[in-house]
Amino acid sequence: MTNISRRTFGKLALGATALAAPLAAPMGFVRNGWAAGKEIQIGIWGGSQGEFVRKEIIPAFEKDFGAKVTAEEGFTLTNVGKMRATKDSPKFSVMFIDDVAIPICKAESLIEQLPKGDMPAMANLYPKFGFDGWATALAISVASMFHNSSVTPPSSYADLWKKDYSGKLKLVSPKNTPSVFFLIVAAAVKSGKPFAEAQYLIDDSFDKVAELKPNIMNLFDNGPQAANEVAQGQADIGLLELSKYIYPYTAKGAPVTMSFPKEGSFAGNNCQVLVKGAPNRDVAVAFMNRMLETKVQKAFSEFALTAPPVSGIEFSAETLKYIAYPLAEMDKRGLFTPDWEFINAKRSAWTEKMNGIFSV
Amino acid sequence: MTQTISPLLKIVVGIILLIVVAPLIVPLLMSISDTTYIVFPPKGFTLKWYAAVLANPEAQDSFLFSLKLAGIVTAVSLILGIPCAVGLTRFKVPGQDMVLGIILSPLIVPLIVTGVALLQLFSIMGSRATMLQLVIGHTVVCLPYVIRSVSASFVLINRNLEDAASVLGAAPHVVATKVVWPQVRPGILAGGIFCFIVSFDDYPISMWLADGNHFPIPLYLYTVIERSFDPSIAAIASLMIFFALLLVLVIEKVFGISLARLAS
C-alpha cells in the first residue's frame, strides 16, 4: 500500500477537483445561480410594449437567472398608485412609469437611486435619459399631431386655430399626459415663444385654449382608438399623441400618420424605476440592467416602434422611418421634454380648467 | 282574462328594444371586417378575427380565469350572503342598520377607491396570495348584490305558509325545502347571477389586485385595446355578448325560472 502524505493528498484532491469541475459544470453550475428561486413583481405598461416585455424579455430573463418575474400591466398613474398603496411593505420591485412621474416618486420616497455599479448596461445610456440616477428611460416616443393620410396637415400649430378646421380636430383628454403638451403648444402659439419658455406661460394661455373649442370635434383618452377613428375619416387631425400609438397603424397600412409642425415635437419618455425597499433588490437590479442591454433594446424598439435610450444600435431604414434615433436625430427634431416638476405642481388646476372649457 | 296590448305600446316597446339591442350589433358587424383596423360599416367578410381570438392562449387563459374567479366568488358570496340575509330579515340583531350599511357600502364608495384600499390592506398584512386577494376583493363588492336580492325574497315570503306547514306536522327541514326554498329560490338565483356577472365584468378591483399570472378578461381586453385596435377587439366583445346570451338561456333552461320572475 502506498503511503500518501497529507500534502500529497491535498495536491491530488485539488487536481481532481480542478479536473472534475468542468465535467460537473453542466450538471451543477448555474450561471447567475445567486438569483435562482427568487421572485420579483414588476409593474409594466400595457400596449405593445407590455406585450413584448411579458412574452419575450421576461421568459428569457427567467431562463438566464432562474428567477421568477411576475408582471402586472398598468399605466403610469396606476403604477404610482400601486407604489403608494404598498409603500410600507413594498410588493413591487421595479416599476415602469413615464418621466412625468419621476419627480413625484422621488419626492414621496417611493423609489431609490440606481446602483450604477451593478448595472453595466448603463454605460451605453445617453446621459439625458439617466434622470440624475433615479431612473432610466426605456423607450422614447415622439408626441405630435396625427392625421388622416388624405389630409394635408398644417406646417404650424397656429394654423389649427383657423376656421378651416372647424369641428375637424380630436383633442387628447386632460387626464392623459399629452394634454400637457397641448397646453404648451397653446402657450407657444399665443406667446410666439419656444416650448422651453412657453411651458411657464400656460396659466395665461387658457383663453387661447378656449379659442380652439369650435374646432374640436371631441376629446379622446385612448390613443389607438383615436388613431383608428382618424384613419376612418371621423376627424382630420388628432392632437397630440405619442408615436408608439400611431405608427403601429401606419405600419399596418391604415391611412393615418404623424406630422411635425415647425414649432417642434415632444419626447415621451417611458422609464423604469427601482422601488424603495424592493423585495429581492438584486434580482430587480439585474432585470433593470437586462432591459437596457443592446440586444433587448433593439428588439424592444423594433417591436414597439420606439427609440432606445442607449447608443450603438443599428436599425433598418424601415424602422428608422418611425423612430427618432440616434441622439443627434432626436436633437435635430427638437424633441422637447417639459419641466415636469413645475408642471406637476400645477397640473390638477390646469386639468380642472381644461374640463371647465371642454365639458360645457 | 288576457289583456290586449295596444299597437302604440307595442311600437314603443319595439323601439326601446331596438335602442337597447342596436349597439350590440355594431361590434358584431365590425368583427367580420376583412381589414387590419376597425371600420364601420365593415369591408369584406372574414371570420379570421374569431379564429385568432379563440386560438390565442392569453385570451383563453384570461377567459377561463375569469370564469373560475366569478364561480368561486359567487359560491363564497352565496355562502356568506344567504345566512346574513336570513339573520337581517328574520331576527332582531343589535346594530342591524349599521351592519347592513357596512355590507352595502361598496355600492356607494367608488370601486376604484375600494380597490386601492384593499391593496393597501393586503400590503400591510404582507399578503402575496393574489388569488385569495382577488376572491376577497370581488366578494366585498358582490356580497351586497346577493344580500339585497336574498333579503328581498325573505321579506316578501308568506310566513303563514310556514306556520301552516308546521302546524300540519311538517318537520323544520321539510318546511325549509318544500315551503321556504320555492319562495326564495328566484331571489337567491338572481343574487347569484348578479354576483357572477359583476365579478366576471369587474375591472376596477382587479386592476389593483391582479397580476400577470391572475389576469381576468376585462383587464386583458383593456390591454388588447391598448396594443392594437383591430377587429379582434370587436370579436372578443361579440364573444362576450354571445356568452352572456348563452348564460341567460342556460339559466332559463336549467333552473326553469322565467325572466319575468327574475326581473320582478
Coordinates of C-alpha atoms in Angstrom, one line a residue:
Chain A
M1 CA 0.0 0.0 0.0
T2 CA 1.4 3.4 -1.0
N3 CA 1.8 5.9 1.8
I4 CA 0.5 9.3 0.8
S5 CA 1.4 12.3 2.9
R6 CA -1.2 14.9 3.8
R7 CA 0.4 17.4 1.5
T8 CA 0.4 15.0 -1.5
F9 CA -3.2 14.1 -0.7
G10 CA -4.1 17.7 -0.7
K11 CA -2.5 18.2 -4.2
L12 CA -4.2 15.2 -5.6
A13 CA -7.5 16.3 -4.2
L14 CA -7.1 19.8 -5.7
G15 CA -6.1 18.3 -9.0
A16 CA -9.0 16.0 -9.0
T17 CA -11.4 18.9 -8.2
A18 CA -9.9 21.0 -11.0
L19 CA -10.4 18.2 -13.5
A20 CA -13.8 17.4 -12.3
A21 CA -15.2 20.9 -12.2
P22 CA -15.6 21.4 -15.9
L23 CA -17.2 18.0 -16.2
A24 CA -19.6 18.7 -13.4
A25 CA -20.4 22.2 -14.6
P26 CA -23.3 21.3 -16.9
M27 CA -24.9 19.3 -14.0
G28 CA -24.4 21.6 -11.0
F29 CA -23.3 25.0 -12.0
V30 CA -25.9 27.6 -13.0
R31 CA -25.0 31.0 -14.3
N32 CA -26.5 33.7 -12.2
G33 CA -27.3 31.0 -9.6
W34 CA -27.5 33.6 -6.9
A35 CA -30.9 34.6 -8.3
A36 CA -32.3 31.1 -8.6
G37 CA -35.6 30.6 -6.8
K38 CA -36.1 34.3 -6.1
E39 CA -39.2 36.1 -7.3
I40 CA -39.9 39.8 -8.1
Q41 CA -43.1 41.5 -9.1
I42 CA -42.9 44.4 -11.5
G43 CA -45.4 46.9 -12.8
I44 CA -45.2 47.3 -16.6
W45 CA -47.2 49.2 -19.2
G46 CA -49.9 47.7 -21.3
G47 CA -49.9 48.0 -25.1
S48 CA -47.4 46.6 -27.4
Q49 CA -44.5 47.4 -25.1
G50 CA -46.2 45.4 -22.3
E51 CA -46.8 42.5 -24.7
F52 CA -43.2 42.3 -25.7
V53 CA -41.9 42.5 -22.1
R54 CA -44.2 39.7 -21.0
K55 CA -43.7 37.4 -24.0
E56 CA -40.1 37.9 -24.8
I57 CA -38.0 39.7 -22.2
I58 CA -39.3 38.1 -19.0
P59 CA -39.1 34.5 -20.2
A60 CA -35.5 35.0 -21.4
F61 CA -34.6 36.6 -18.1
E62 CA -36.2 33.9 -16.1
K63 CA -34.3 31.3 -18.1
D64 CA -31.0 33.0 -17.7
F65 CA -31.3 33.8 -14.0
G66 CA -33.6 31.0 -12.7
A67 CA -35.7 33.7 -11.0
K68 CA -39.4 34.3 -11.4
V69 CA -40.7 37.7 -12.6
T70 CA -44.4 38.4 -12.3
A71 CA -45.6 41.4 -14.3
E72 CA -48.7 43.5 -13.8
E73 CA -49.8 45.6 -16.7
G74 CA -50.9 49.1 -16.0
F75 CA -50.2 52.7 -16.8
T76 CA -48.1 55.4 -15.1
L77 CA -50.7 56.8 -12.7
T78 CA -51.9 53.3 -11.7
N79 CA -48.3 52.2 -11.1
V80 CA -47.6 55.2 -9.0
G81 CA -50.8 54.4 -7.1
K82 CA -49.7 50.9 -6.5
M83 CA -46.3 52.1 -5.2
R84 CA -48.1 54.4 -2.8
A85 CA -50.5 51.8 -1.6
T86 CA -47.7 49.3 -0.9
K87 CA -45.1 51.8 0.4
D88 CA -44.9 50.4 3.9
S89 CA -44.5 46.8 2.7
P90 CA -43.4 47.0 -0.9
K91 CA -44.9 44.4 -3.2
F92 CA -43.2 45.6 -6.4
S93 CA -39.5 45.7 -7.1
V94 CA -39.4 47.5 -10.5
M95 CA -42.0 49.9 -11.9
F96 CA -42.3 51.2 -15.4
I97 CA -43.6 54.8 -15.4
D98 CA -43.3 57.9 -17.6
D99 CA -40.8 60.6 -16.8
V100 CA -43.6 62.8 -15.7
A101 CA -44.0 60.8 -12.5
I102 CA -40.3 60.6 -11.6
P103 CA -40.3 63.8 -9.5
I104 CA -43.4 62.7 -7.7
C105 CA -41.9 59.3 -6.8
K106 CA -38.7 60.9 -5.7
A107 CA -40.5 63.5 -3.5
E108 CA -42.6 60.8 -1.9
S109 CA -39.6 58.5 -1.3
L110 CA -41.2 55.7 -3.4
I111 CA -38.0 55.0 -5.3
E112 CA -34.3 54.8 -4.7
Q113 CA -31.3 55.8 -6.8
L114 CA -30.0 53.2 -9.2
P115 CA -26.8 51.3 -8.3
K116 CA -24.9 52.2 -11.4
G117 CA -22.0 49.9 -10.5
D118 CA -24.3 46.9 -10.6
M119 CA -25.8 47.9 -14.0
P120 CA -23.1 47.6 -16.6
A121 CA -25.6 48.2 -19.4
M122 CA -26.0 51.8 -18.2
A123 CA -22.6 52.5 -19.8
N124 CA -24.4 53.0 -23.1
L125 CA -27.2 55.1 -21.7
Y126 CA -27.4 58.6 -23.1
P127 CA -26.9 60.9 -20.1
K128 CA -30.1 62.8 -20.7
F129 CA -32.0 59.6 -20.1
G130 CA -30.4 58.9 -16.8
F131 CA -32.6 61.3 -14.7
D132 CA -29.9 62.0 -12.2
G133 CA -29.6 58.3 -11.3
W134 CA -33.2 58.0 -10.2
A135 CA -34.5 56.2 -13.3
T136 CA -33.5 55.3 -16.8
A137 CA -35.6 55.7 -19.9
L138 CA -36.5 52.5 -21.8
A139 CA -38.2 53.9 -24.8
I140 CA -38.7 57.3 -26.4
S141 CA -41.7 58.2 -28.4
V142 CA -42.3 61.4 -30.3
A143 CA -45.5 63.2 -29.4
S144 CA -47.0 65.3 -32.1
M145 CA -50.1 65.7 -34.4
F146 CA -51.5 62.8 -36.2
H147 CA -53.8 63.0 -39.3
N148 CA -55.6 61.1 -41.9
S149 CA -53.3 60.4 -44.8
S150 CA -55.7 62.1 -47.3
V151 CA -55.4 65.4 -45.4
T152 CA -52.5 67.9 -45.8
P153 CA -51.5 68.8 -42.3
P154 CA -50.6 72.4 -41.3
S155 CA -46.9 73.3 -41.1
S156 CA -47.6 75.3 -37.9
Y157 CA -49.7 74.6 -34.9
A158 CA -51.0 78.1 -35.1
D159 CA -53.0 77.1 -38.3
L160 CA -55.1 74.8 -36.2
W161 CA -57.0 77.8 -34.8
K162 CA -58.2 78.7 -38.3
K163 CA -61.9 78.2 -39.2
D164 CA -60.9 75.7 -41.9
Y165 CA -60.5 73.2 -39.1
S166 CA -63.9 73.8 -37.5
G167 CA -65.1 70.5 -36.0
K168 CA -62.3 68.5 -37.6
L169 CA -59.9 68.0 -34.7
K170 CA -59.8 65.5 -31.9
L171 CA -58.1 66.6 -28.7
V172 CA -56.4 64.5 -26.1
S173 CA -58.2 64.3 -22.8
P174 CA -56.9 66.4 -19.9
K175 CA -56.3 63.2 -17.9
N176 CA -53.7 62.0 -20.4
T177 CA -50.1 63.2 -20.2
P178 CA -50.0 64.5 -23.9
S179 CA -52.7 67.1 -22.8
V180 CA -49.8 68.9 -21.1
F181 CA -48.1 69.1 -24.5
F182 CA -51.2 70.6 -26.0
L183 CA -51.2 73.3 -23.2
I184 CA -47.6 74.1 -24.0
V185 CA -48.5 74.3 -27.7
A186 CA -51.3 76.8 -27.0
A187 CA -49.0 78.9 -24.8
A188 CA -46.3 78.8 -27.6
V189 CA -48.9 79.9 -30.3
K190 CA -50.2 82.7 -28.1
S191 CA -46.8 84.0 -27.0
G192 CA -44.8 83.2 -30.1
K193 CA -42.1 81.8 -27.8
P194 CA -40.4 78.3 -28.0
F195 CA -41.7 75.4 -25.9
A196 CA -39.0 75.8 -23.3
E197 CA -40.2 79.3 -22.4
A198 CA -43.9 78.8 -23.2
Q199 CA -44.3 76.0 -20.7
Y200 CA -44.1 78.6 -17.9
L201 CA -46.8 80.8 -19.6
I202 CA -49.6 78.2 -19.5
D203 CA -51.6 79.9 -16.8
D204 CA -52.0 82.9 -19.1
S205 CA -52.9 80.9 -22.1
F206 CA -56.3 79.4 -21.3
D207 CA -58.1 82.0 -23.4
K208 CA -56.1 80.6 -26.4
V209 CA -57.1 77.1 -25.4
A210 CA -60.8 78.1 -25.3
E211 CA -60.5 79.7 -28.7
L212 CA -59.8 76.3 -30.2
K213 CA -63.0 74.8 -28.8
P214 CA -65.1 75.4 -32.0
N215 CA -62.6 73.3 -34.0
I216 CA -62.7 70.4 -31.5
M217 CA -65.0 67.6 -32.5
N218 CA -64.4 65.6 -29.3
L219 CA -61.8 64.5 -26.7
F220 CA -60.1 61.2 -26.7
D221 CA -58.4 59.2 -23.9
N222 CA -57.3 56.2 -25.9
G223 CA -54.6 56.8 -28.4
P224 CA -55.1 53.6 -30.5
Q225 CA -58.8 54.2 -30.7
A226 CA -58.3 57.8 -31.7
A227 CA -55.8 56.7 -34.4
N228 CA -58.4 54.3 -35.7
E229 CA -61.1 57.0 -35.8
V230 CA -58.9 59.4 -37.7
A231 CA -57.9 56.6 -40.1
Q232 CA -61.7 56.1 -40.8
G233 CA -62.0 59.8 -41.5
Q234 CA -64.2 60.7 -38.5
A235 CA -61.8 63.6 -37.8
D236 CA -59.0 65.1 -39.9
I237 CA -56.4 65.6 -37.3
G238 CA -55.7 64.4 -33.7
L239 CA -53.6 66.4 -31.2
L240 CA -51.4 65.3 -29.6
E241 CA -50.4 61.7 -29.2
L242 CA -47.3 59.5 -28.8
S243 CA -45.9 57.9 -32.0
K244 CA -46.0 54.5 -30.3
Y245 CA -49.8 54.5 -30.5
I246 CA -50.0 55.9 -34.1
Y247 CA -47.2 54.3 -36.1
P248 CA -48.2 50.7 -35.5
Y249 CA -51.3 51.6 -37.5
T250 CA -49.3 53.4 -40.2
A251 CA -47.1 50.3 -40.5
K252 CA -50.2 48.1 -40.9
G253 CA -51.3 50.3 -43.8
A254 CA -54.0 52.3 -42.1
P255 CA -54.5 55.8 -43.6
V256 CA -53.1 57.6 -40.6
T257 CA -49.7 59.1 -39.9
M258 CA -47.9 61.8 -37.9
S259 CA -46.7 65.2 -38.8
F260 CA -44.2 67.5 -37.1
P261 CA -45.1 71.2 -37.2
K262 CA -42.3 73.8 -37.3
E263 CA -42.6 74.7 -33.5
G264 CA -41.2 71.2 -32.7
S265 CA -42.3 68.0 -31.1
F266 CA -42.3 66.4 -27.6
A267 CA -40.4 63.5 -26.2
G268 CA -42.5 60.8 -24.5
N269 CA -40.0 59.1 -22.2
N270 CA -41.1 55.7 -20.9
C271 CA -38.9 54.9 -17.9
Q272 CA -38.1 52.3 -15.3
V273 CA -37.5 52.9 -11.6
L274 CA -36.3 50.8 -8.6
V275 CA -38.9 50.7 -5.8
K276 CA -37.5 51.7 -2.4
G277 CA -37.2 48.7 -0.2
A278 CA -37.8 46.4 -3.2
P279 CA -38.1 42.7 -2.4
N280 CA -35.2 40.8 -3.9
R281 CA -33.5 44.0 -4.9
D282 CA -30.5 42.2 -6.5
V283 CA -32.8 40.5 -9.0
A284 CA -34.7 43.7 -9.6
V285 CA -31.4 45.5 -10.5
A286 CA -30.4 42.6 -12.8
F287 CA -33.7 42.9 -14.5
M288 CA -33.4 46.6 -15.0
N289 CA -29.9 46.1 -16.4
R290 CA -31.3 43.5 -18.8
M291 CA -33.9 46.0 -20.0
L292 CA -31.0 48.3 -21.1
E293 CA -28.9 45.7 -22.9
T294 CA -28.3 46.4 -26.5
K295 CA -29.9 43.2 -27.9
V296 CA -33.0 43.7 -25.8
Q297 CA -33.3 47.4 -26.6
K298 CA -33.0 46.7 -30.3
A299 CA -35.8 44.1 -30.3
F300 CA -38.0 46.1 -28.0
S301 CA -37.6 49.2 -30.2
E302 CA -38.4 47.4 -33.4
F303 CA -41.5 45.8 -31.9
A304 CA -43.0 48.9 -30.3
L305 CA -41.6 51.4 -32.8
T306 CA -39.9 53.5 -30.1
A307 CA -36.4 54.8 -29.9
P308 CA -33.9 53.3 -27.5
P309 CA -32.2 55.4 -24.8
V310 CA -28.9 53.7 -25.4
S311 CA -26.3 54.3 -28.1
G312 CA -24.8 52.0 -30.6
I313 CA -27.8 50.2 -32.1
E314 CA -28.2 49.7 -35.8
F315 CA -31.7 49.8 -37.2
S316 CA -33.1 49.1 -40.6
A317 CA -34.2 52.0 -42.8
E318 CA -37.8 50.8 -42.4
T319 CA -37.6 51.1 -38.6
L320 CA -35.8 54.5 -38.8
K321 CA -38.8 55.9 -40.6
Y322 CA -40.8 55.6 -37.4
I323 CA -38.3 56.5 -34.7
A324 CA -36.0 59.4 -33.9
Y325 CA -32.6 57.8 -33.4
P326 CA -29.8 58.2 -32.6
L327 CA -29.5 61.2 -30.2
A328 CA -28.4 63.5 -32.9
E329 CA -31.7 62.8 -34.7
M330 CA -33.7 63.4 -31.6
D331 CA -32.0 66.8 -31.2
K332 CA -32.5 67.6 -34.9
R333 CA -36.2 67.0 -34.5
G334 CA -36.3 69.4 -31.5
L335 CA -37.8 66.8 -29.1
F336 CA -38.8 68.8 -26.1
T337 CA -39.0 67.4 -22.5
P338 CA -41.1 69.6 -20.3
D339 CA -40.1 70.7 -16.8
W340 CA -42.2 68.1 -15.0
E341 CA -41.5 69.4 -11.5
F342 CA -43.0 72.7 -12.4
I343 CA -45.9 71.1 -14.4
N344 CA -46.8 68.5 -11.8
A345 CA -47.4 71.2 -9.2
K346 CA -49.9 72.9 -11.5
R347 CA -51.4 70.1 -13.4
S348 CA -54.5 69.4 -11.3
A349 CA -55.5 73.1 -11.5
W350 CA -54.9 73.0 -15.3
T351 CA -56.9 69.8 -15.6
E352 CA -59.9 71.5 -13.9
K353 CA -59.6 74.5 -16.2
M354 CA -59.5 72.2 -19.3
N355 CA -62.5 70.3 -18.0
G356 CA -64.3 73.6 -17.5
I357 CA -63.6 74.7 -21.1
F358 CA -64.4 71.4 -22.9
S359 CA -67.2 69.9 -20.7
V360 CA -69.6 72.8 -21.2
Chain B
M1 CA -108.6 37.1 -18.6
T2 CA -105.9 38.3 -21.0
Q3 CA -105.3 41.9 -21.6
T4 CA -104.9 43.2 -25.1
I5 CA -101.8 45.3 -25.7
S6 CA -102.3 48.4 -27.7
P7 CA -100.4 48.8 -31.0
L8 CA -98.8 52.0 -29.8
L9 CA -97.4 50.2 -26.7
K10 CA -96.0 47.5 -29.0
I11 CA -94.3 50.1 -31.2
V12 CA -92.8 51.9 -28.2
V13 CA -91.6 48.7 -26.7
G14 CA -90.2 47.7 -30.1
I15 CA -88.3 51.0 -30.4
I16 CA -86.9 50.7 -26.8
L17 CA -85.7 47.1 -27.5
L18 CA -84.1 48.3 -30.8
I19 CA -82.3 51.1 -28.9
V20 CA -81.1 48.6 -26.3
V21 CA -80.0 45.9 -28.8
A22 CA -78.7 48.1 -31.7
P23 CA -75.3 49.0 -30.0
L24 CA -74.7 45.2 -29.5
I25 CA -75.0 44.7 -33.3
V26 CA -72.2 47.2 -34.1
P27 CA -69.3 45.1 -32.7
L28 CA -70.8 42.0 -34.4
L29 CA -70.6 43.8 -37.7
M30 CA -67.1 45.3 -37.1
S31 CA -65.8 41.8 -36.1
I32 CA -66.3 40.4 -39.6
S33 CA -64.4 43.2 -41.4
D34 CA -61.5 42.0 -43.5
T35 CA -59.3 44.9 -42.6
T36 CA -56.3 45.3 -40.3
Y37 CA -58.1 48.0 -38.4
I38 CA -61.7 48.6 -37.2
V39 CA -64.0 50.1 -39.7
F40 CA -67.8 50.6 -39.7
P41 CA -69.5 49.6 -41.9
P42 CA -67.3 46.5 -42.4
K43 CA -65.3 46.0 -45.5
G44 CA -65.3 42.4 -46.9
F45 CA -66.1 39.4 -44.8
T46 CA -63.9 37.2 -42.7
L47 CA -64.1 35.1 -39.5
K48 CA -60.3 35.1 -39.1
W49 CA -60.6 37.5 -36.1
Y50 CA -62.7 35.0 -34.2
A51 CA -60.2 32.2 -35.1
A52 CA -57.4 34.4 -33.9
V53 CA -59.0 35.2 -30.6
L54 CA -60.2 31.7 -29.9
A55 CA -56.7 30.3 -30.7
N56 CA -55.0 32.9 -28.6
P57 CA -53.7 31.3 -25.3
E58 CA -53.7 34.6 -23.5
A59 CA -57.3 35.2 -24.3
Q60 CA -58.2 31.6 -23.3
D61 CA -56.3 31.8 -20.0
S62 CA -57.9 35.1 -19.1
F63 CA -61.4 33.9 -20.0
L64 CA -61.0 30.7 -18.1
F65 CA -59.5 32.5 -15.1
S66 CA -62.5 35.0 -15.1
L67 CA -64.9 32.1 -15.2
K68 CA -63.1 30.4 -12.3
L69 CA -62.9 33.6 -10.3
A70 CA -66.5 34.5 -10.8
G71 CA -67.6 31.0 -9.9
I72 CA -65.6 30.9 -6.7
V73 CA -66.8 34.5 -5.8
T74 CA -70.4 33.5 -6.5
A75 CA -70.1 30.5 -4.2
V76 CA -68.4 32.4 -1.4
S77 CA -70.9 35.3 -1.7
L78 CA -73.9 32.9 -1.5
I79 CA -72.4 31.0 1.4
L80 CA -71.9 34.3 3.3
G81 CA -74.8 36.2 1.9
I82 CA -77.7 33.8 2.4
P83 CA -77.2 33.4 6.2
C84 CA -76.5 37.1 6.5
A85 CA -79.8 38.0 4.7
V86 CA -81.7 35.5 6.8
G87 CA -80.3 37.0 10.0
L88 CA -81.0 40.5 9.0
T89 CA -84.6 39.8 7.9
R90 CA -85.8 37.3 10.4
F91 CA -84.0 38.2 13.7
K92 CA -83.5 41.3 15.8
V93 CA -79.8 41.9 15.6
P94 CA -78.2 44.7 17.7
G95 CA -76.8 47.3 15.3
Q96 CA -78.7 45.8 12.4
D97 CA -78.8 49.0 10.4
M98 CA -75.1 49.6 10.9
V99 CA -74.3 46.0 9.8
L100 CA -76.5 46.5 6.7
G101 CA -74.9 49.8 6.0
I102 CA -71.4 48.4 6.2
I103 CA -72.2 45.5 3.9
L104 CA -73.9 47.7 1.3
S105 CA -71.1 50.4 1.5
P106 CA -69.2 49.0 -1.5
L107 CA -72.2 50.0 -3.7
I108 CA -71.7 53.7 -2.5
V109 CA -67.9 54.0 -2.4
P110 CA -66.3 54.2 -5.9
L111 CA -64.9 50.8 -6.7
I112 CA -61.5 52.2 -7.6
V113 CA -61.2 53.5 -4.0
T114 CA -62.3 50.2 -2.6
G115 CA -59.6 48.5 -4.8
V116 CA -56.7 50.7 -3.7
A117 CA -57.8 50.4 -0.1
L118 CA -57.8 46.6 -0.3
L119 CA -54.3 46.7 -2.0
Q120 CA -53.1 48.8 0.9
L121 CA -54.6 46.5 3.5
F122 CA -53.1 43.3 1.9
S123 CA -49.8 45.1 1.6
I124 CA -49.8 45.9 5.3
M125 CA -50.7 42.3 6.1
G126 CA -47.8 41.2 3.9
S127 CA -50.1 39.0 1.8
R128 CA -48.8 37.9 -1.6
A129 CA -51.6 35.5 -2.4
T130 CA -53.1 37.1 -5.4
M131 CA -55.9 34.7 -6.0
L132 CA -57.1 35.0 -2.4
Q133 CA -56.9 38.8 -2.7
L134 CA -59.0 38.8 -5.8
V135 CA -61.6 36.5 -4.3
I136 CA -61.8 38.7 -1.2
G137 CA -61.9 41.9 -3.2
H138 CA -64.6 40.6 -5.6
T139 CA -66.6 39.1 -2.7
V140 CA -66.6 42.5 -1.0
V141 CA -68.3 44.2 -4.0
C142 CA -70.5 41.2 -4.9
L143 CA -71.9 40.5 -1.5
P144 CA -74.3 43.5 -1.4
Y145 CA -76.0 42.2 -4.6
V146 CA -76.6 38.8 -3.0
I147 CA -77.8 40.2 0.3
R148 CA -80.1 42.8 -1.3
S149 CA -81.7 40.2 -3.6
V150 CA -82.0 37.4 -1.0
S151 CA -83.2 39.8 1.7
A152 CA -86.0 41.0 -0.6
S153 CA -87.1 37.4 -1.1
F154 CA -87.2 36.7 2.6
V155 CA -89.1 39.9 3.3
L156 CA -91.7 39.1 0.7
I157 CA -92.1 35.5 1.9
N158 CA -95.5 34.4 3.1
R159 CA -94.8 33.4 6.8
N160 CA -98.4 32.0 7.1
L161 CA -97.4 29.2 4.8
E162 CA -94.6 28.1 7.1
D163 CA -96.8 28.3 10.1
A164 CA -99.5 26.2 8.4
A165 CA -96.9 23.6 7.3
S166 CA -95.5 23.4 10.9
V167 CA -99.0 23.1 12.4
L168 CA -99.8 20.4 10.0
G169 CA -96.8 18.4 11.2
A170 CA -94.1 19.2 8.7
A171 CA -90.5 18.9 10.1
P172 CA -88.3 22.0 10.0
H173 CA -86.2 20.7 7.2
V174 CA -89.4 19.9 5.2
V175 CA -90.7 23.4 5.8
A176 CA -87.3 24.8 4.6
T177 CA -87.1 22.7 1.5
K178 CA -90.8 22.4 0.5
V179 CA -92.2 25.8 1.6
V180 CA -89.4 28.4 2.1
W181 CA -87.0 27.3 -0.8
P182 CA -89.5 27.6 -3.6
Q183 CA -90.3 31.1 -2.5
V184 CA -86.8 32.4 -2.1
R185 CA -85.2 30.5 -5.0
P186 CA -85.7 33.2 -7.6
G187 CA -84.1 35.8 -5.2
I188 CA -81.1 33.6 -4.5
L189 CA -80.6 32.7 -8.1
A190 CA -80.9 36.4 -9.2
G191 CA -78.4 37.3 -6.5
G192 CA -76.0 34.6 -7.7
I193 CA -76.4 35.7 -11.3
F194 CA -75.8 39.4 -10.5
C195 CA -72.8 38.3 -8.4
F196 CA -71.3 36.2 -11.2
I197 CA -71.8 39.0 -13.8
V198 CA -70.4 41.7 -11.5
S199 CA -67.3 39.6 -10.8
F200 CA -66.9 38.5 -14.4
D201 CA -67.1 42.1 -15.6
D202 CA -65.1 43.7 -12.8
Y203 CA -62.2 46.0 -13.9
P204 CA -61.5 48.5 -11.0
I205 CA -60.9 46.0 -8.2
S206 CA -58.9 43.6 -10.5
M207 CA -56.8 46.5 -11.8
W208 CA -55.3 46.9 -8.3
L209 CA -55.1 43.3 -7.2
A210 CA -54.4 41.2 -10.3
D211 CA -51.0 40.2 -11.6
G212 CA -49.6 38.6 -14.7
N213 CA -50.5 35.1 -13.5
H214 CA -54.0 36.1 -12.5
F215 CA -55.3 38.2 -15.3
P216 CA -59.1 38.5 -15.7
I217 CA -60.7 39.0 -19.1
P218 CA -61.7 42.7 -18.6
L219 CA -58.0 43.6 -17.9
Y220 CA -57.0 41.5 -20.9
L221 CA -59.5 43.4 -23.1
Y222 CA -58.1 46.7 -22.0
T223 CA -54.6 45.8 -22.7
V224 CA -55.5 44.4 -26.1
I225 CA -57.3 47.7 -26.9
E226 CA -54.1 49.5 -26.0
R227 CA -52.0 47.2 -28.1
S228 CA -53.9 47.4 -31.3
F229 CA -57.4 48.5 -32.2
D230 CA -58.1 45.8 -34.8
P231 CA -61.3 43.8 -35.4
S232 CA -60.2 41.1 -32.9
I233 CA -61.4 43.6 -30.2
A234 CA -64.8 43.5 -31.7
A235 CA -64.6 39.7 -32.0
I236 CA -63.9 39.4 -28.2
A237 CA -66.7 41.8 -27.5
S238 CA -69.1 39.8 -29.7
L239 CA -68.0 36.5 -28.0
M240 CA -68.8 38.1 -24.6
I241 CA -72.2 39.1 -25.8
F242 CA -72.8 35.5 -27.0
F243 CA -71.6 34.2 -23.7
A244 CA -74.0 36.5 -21.7
L245 CA -76.8 35.3 -24.0
L246 CA -75.8 31.7 -23.5
L247 CA -75.7 32.2 -19.7
V248 CA -79.3 33.6 -19.7
L249 CA -80.5 30.7 -21.9
V250 CA -78.8 28.1 -19.8
I251 CA -80.2 29.5 -16.6
E252 CA -83.7 29.7 -18.1
K253 CA -83.4 26.1 -19.3
V254 CA -81.7 24.5 -16.3
F255 CA -83.4 26.4 -13.4
G256 CA -86.7 27.0 -15.1
I257 CA -87.3 30.5 -13.8
S258 CA -88.7 32.9 -16.2
L259 CA -87.0 36.3 -17.0
A260 CA -90.2 37.9 -15.8
R261 CA -89.7 36.4 -12.3
L262 CA -86.1 37.4 -12.2
A263 CA -87.0 41.0 -13.1
S264 CA -89.8 41.2 -10.5

